[in-house]
Coordinates of C-alpha atoms and ligand atoms in Angstrom, one line a residue:
M28 CA 43.2 88.9 68.9
S29 CA 39.5 89.2 69.7
Y30 CA 37.8 91.9 67.8
G31 CA 34.4 93.5 67.6
S32 CA 33.7 92.0 64.2
R33 CA 30.2 93.4 63.7
M34 CA 30.9 97.1 63.9
A35 CA 31.2 98.9 60.6
Q36 CA 34.6 100.1 59.6
V37 CA 33.8 103.4 58.0
L38 CA 36.1 105.5 55.7
L39 CA 35.0 109.1 55.7
V40 CA 36.5 111.1 52.7
E41 CA 35.9 114.7 53.6
D42 CA 38.1 117.8 53.2
D43 CA 36.3 120.0 55.7
P44 CA 37.9 119.5 59.2
A45 CA 34.8 120.7 61.1
I46 CA 32.4 118.4 59.2
R47 CA 34.9 115.6 59.5
G48 CA 35.4 116.0 63.2
A49 CA 31.6 116.2 63.9
L50 CA 30.8 113.1 61.8
I51 CA 33.7 111.1 63.3
R52 CA 32.4 111.9 66.8
G53 CA 28.8 111.2 65.9
L54 CA 29.5 107.9 64.1
T55 CA 31.9 106.7 66.8
E56 CA 29.2 107.3 69.4
R57 CA 26.9 105.1 67.3
G58 CA 29.3 102.3 67.4
H59 CA 31.3 102.6 64.2
A60 CA 35.1 102.6 63.8
V61 CA 35.8 105.6 61.7
E62 CA 38.9 106.6 59.8
S63 CA 39.2 109.6 57.5
A64 CA 40.9 110.9 54.4
P65 CA 41.0 114.6 53.3
T66 CA 41.4 114.0 49.6
A67 CA 40.0 111.7 46.9
L68 CA 43.4 110.2 46.2
A69 CA 44.1 109.5 49.9
G70 CA 40.6 108.0 50.1
L71 CA 41.2 105.7 47.2
E72 CA 44.5 104.5 48.6
H73 CA 42.8 103.8 52.0
A74 CA 39.7 102.2 50.5
V75 CA 41.8 99.8 48.4
G76 CA 44.5 99.1 51.0
K77 CA 42.5 98.9 54.2
R78 CA 39.2 97.5 52.8
P79 CA 36.6 99.4 55.0
D80 CA 33.0 98.1 55.2
I81 CA 31.7 101.3 53.7
V82 CA 32.9 104.6 52.3
V83 CA 31.2 108.0 52.9
L84 CA 32.4 110.3 50.1
D85 CA 32.1 114.0 50.0
L86 CA 31.6 115.2 46.3
G87 CA 33.3 118.6 46.9
L88 CA 36.9 117.4 47.3
P89 CA 40.0 119.5 46.3
D90 CA 41.6 117.0 43.9
L91 CA 39.0 115.0 42.0
D92 CA 35.3 115.2 41.3
G93 CA 33.1 112.5 42.8
A94 CA 32.1 110.7 39.7
T95 CA 35.8 110.4 38.6
M96 CA 36.8 109.0 42.0
L97 CA 33.9 106.6 42.1
T98 CA 34.8 105.3 38.6
M99 CA 38.4 104.8 39.8
L100 CA 37.3 103.1 43.0
R101 CA 34.9 100.8 41.2
G102 CA 37.8 99.6 39.1
A103 CA 39.3 98.2 42.2
S104 CA 36.6 97.6 44.8
R105 CA 32.9 96.8 45.3
V106 CA 32.9 98.5 48.8
P107 CA 29.5 100.3 49.4
V108 CA 29.7 104.0 48.9
I109 CA 27.4 106.7 50.3
V110 CA 27.9 110.1 48.6
A111 CA 27.5 113.4 50.5
T112 CA 26.7 116.3 48.3
A113 CA 26.3 119.9 49.1
R114 CA 24.3 120.5 46.0
D115 CA 20.8 119.4 45.5
D116 CA 21.6 118.8 41.9
E117 CA 19.7 116.0 40.3
R118 CA 22.1 115.6 37.4
E119 CA 25.1 115.3 39.7
I120 CA 23.3 112.8 41.9
V121 CA 22.2 110.7 38.9
A122 CA 25.8 110.8 37.6
V123 CA 27.3 109.4 40.9
L124 CA 24.6 106.8 41.3
D125 CA 25.4 105.7 37.7
A126 CA 29.1 105.7 38.6
G127 CA 28.4 103.1 41.3
A128 CA 27.3 105.0 44.5
D129 CA 24.9 103.0 46.7
D130 CA 23.1 106.0 48.3
Y131 CA 23.4 109.7 48.8
L132 CA 22.7 112.4 51.3
V133 CA 22.4 116.2 50.7
K134 CA 24.3 118.4 53.1
P135 CA 23.7 119.5 55.8
F136 CA 22.8 116.2 57.4
S137 CA 23.3 114.8 60.9
A138 CA 25.4 111.9 62.1
A139 CA 22.2 110.2 63.0
Q140 CA 20.9 110.4 59.4
L141 CA 24.2 109.2 58.1
D142 CA 24.2 106.3 60.6
A143 CA 20.7 105.2 59.5
R144 CA 21.8 105.2 55.8
I145 CA 25.0 103.3 56.6
R146 CA 23.0 100.6 58.4
A147 CA 20.5 100.4 55.6
V148 CA 23.1 100.1 52.9
L149 CA 25.0 97.4 54.9
R150 CA 21.7 95.5 55.5
R151 CA 21.1 95.5 51.8
G152 CA 24.6 94.1 51.4
G153 CA 23.7 91.3 53.8
E154 CA 26.2 92.4 56.4
P155 CA 24.4 93.0 59.7
V156 CA 25.6 95.7 62.0
T157 CA 24.6 94.5 65.4
D158 CA 26.6 94.6 68.6
P159 CA 29.4 97.1 68.3
T160 CA 31.1 96.1 71.6
V161 CA 34.8 95.6 71.2
V162 CA 36.2 92.7 73.3
V163 CA 40.0 92.3 73.9
G164 CA 40.7 89.6 76.5
G165 CA 38.9 90.8 79.7
L166 CA 38.4 94.3 78.3
R167 CA 34.9 95.2 77.0
V168 CA 34.3 98.6 75.3
D169 CA 30.8 99.5 74.4
P170 CA 30.5 102.7 72.3
R171 CA 26.7 102.9 72.6
S172 CA 26.7 103.2 76.3
R173 CA 30.2 104.7 76.3
Q174 CA 31.0 102.2 79.1
A175 CA 34.2 100.1 79.4
S176 CA 34.9 97.3 81.8
L177 CA 37.9 95.2 82.7
D178 CA 37.3 91.7 84.0
G179 CA 33.7 92.6 84.7
V180 CA 34.5 95.8 86.7
D181 CA 33.4 99.1 85.2
L182 CA 36.1 101.6 84.4
D183 CA 35.6 105.2 85.4
L184 CA 36.9 107.0 82.3
T185 CA 36.7 110.6 81.1
P186 CA 35.2 111.0 77.6
R187 CA 38.7 111.4 76.1
E188 CA 40.1 108.4 77.9
F189 CA 37.1 106.4 76.6
A190 CA 37.6 107.6 73.0
L191 CA 41.3 106.7 73.2
L192 CA 40.6 103.2 74.6
H193 CA 37.9 102.6 72.0
Y194 CA 40.1 103.7 69.2
L195 CA 43.0 101.4 70.3
A196 CA 40.8 98.4 71.3
A197 CA 39.0 98.5 67.9
R198 CA 42.4 98.1 66.3
A199 CA 43.7 95.5 68.8
G200 CA 47.1 94.1 67.9
E201 CA 48.0 97.0 65.6
V202 CA 50.7 99.5 66.7
I203 CA 49.0 103.0 66.5
S204 CA 51.3 106.0 66.2
K205 CA 50.8 109.1 68.4
R206 CA 50.4 111.1 65.3
E207 CA 47.4 109.0 64.3
L208 CA 45.9 109.2 67.8
L209 CA 46.3 113.0 67.8
T210 CA 44.6 113.4 64.4
E211 CA 41.9 110.8 64.9
V212 CA 41.1 111.0 68.6
W213 CA 41.9 114.6 69.3
Q214 CA 41.4 115.9 65.7
L215 CA 44.5 118.0 66.1
P216 CA 47.5 118.4 63.8
Y217 CA 50.7 116.7 64.9
G218 CA 53.5 118.7 66.6
G219 CA 53.8 120.4 70.0
A220 CA 50.8 118.6 71.6
D221 CA 52.2 115.0 71.5
K222 CA 52.8 115.2 75.2
T223 CA 49.0 115.3 75.5
V224 CA 48.8 111.7 74.1
D225 CA 51.5 110.5 76.6
V226 CA 49.7 112.1 79.5
H227 CA 46.3 110.5 78.6
L228 CA 48.0 107.1 77.9
S229 CA 49.5 107.2 81.4
W230 CA 46.1 108.0 82.9
L231 CA 44.5 105.3 81.0
R232 CA 47.2 102.9 82.0
R233 CA 46.6 103.7 85.7
K234 CA 42.9 103.1 85.3
L235 CA 43.6 99.7 83.7
G236 CA 45.7 99.0 86.9
E237 CA 49.0 98.6 85.1
T238 CA 52.3 100.5 84.8
A239 CA 54.6 101.1 81.8
Q240 CA 57.1 98.7 83.4
Q241 CA 54.5 96.0 84.0
S242 CA 52.0 96.3 81.1
R243 CA 49.2 93.9 80.5
Y244 CA 47.0 95.4 77.8
L245 CA 48.6 98.7 76.9
H246 CA 52.0 98.3 75.3
S247 CA 54.2 101.2 74.3
V248 CA 56.4 100.5 71.3
R249 CA 59.3 102.9 71.7
G250 CA 59.6 105.5 68.9
V251 CA 56.6 104.0 67.1
G252 CA 53.4 104.2 69.2
V253 CA 51.1 102.1 71.3
R254 CA 49.2 98.9 70.9
I255 CA 46.4 97.1 72.8
A256 CA 46.6 93.4 73.1
A257 CA 45.1 90.7 75.4
P258 CA 47.6 89.5 78.0
K259 CA 49.0 86.1 77.2
D260 CA 48.4 84.6 80.8
Ligands
CA20 CA1 34.1 119.4 50.7

């Protein structure tokens, strides 16, 4: 499996779906692979299990306060954490920095500001974020220019097809469920709209010049989901 190893894998812990959706889009456009969790406990499980490069943590979560979550996280992981707070409250900010946060932003902030902080924190940690292009065999997916090519030929993709291809290619080799695609690429709840994923996958497959019967990159795993992998030939 070849993999865009320099892009940051960002975990966004945020309970507000509108903020979550906007930040996922903005950070993805800037070359990061973003996954999200809506509660502190889901975020802790993800941060420990999937080991992202950086965590963006909203302090106003429904289940735990930020300082408590940070203390629990620091018991298990040294992952860099940027805290997002709605309150310009100096005591709160000092408490989370003491609990192990690396930086903070006061809401509202833009994806561009968050991206700049992410890069700065990762630079300090000595992990350069440079070329975010994801390469899988002859497939190249560049989230900065939103251009994808196959064997050197540009693919003419809609924004949604590009987002779908980028999401899958950044996780090459993993089987991704349609539920995950619907929530992470479409930001929709599961149920009813799962045909949407099938339709876009078939369009994407056609643009990659393959069919479900003769797949090269895009492999359906019946009843489970879909996986991108480089062809073996
Ligand atoms: Ca919140």
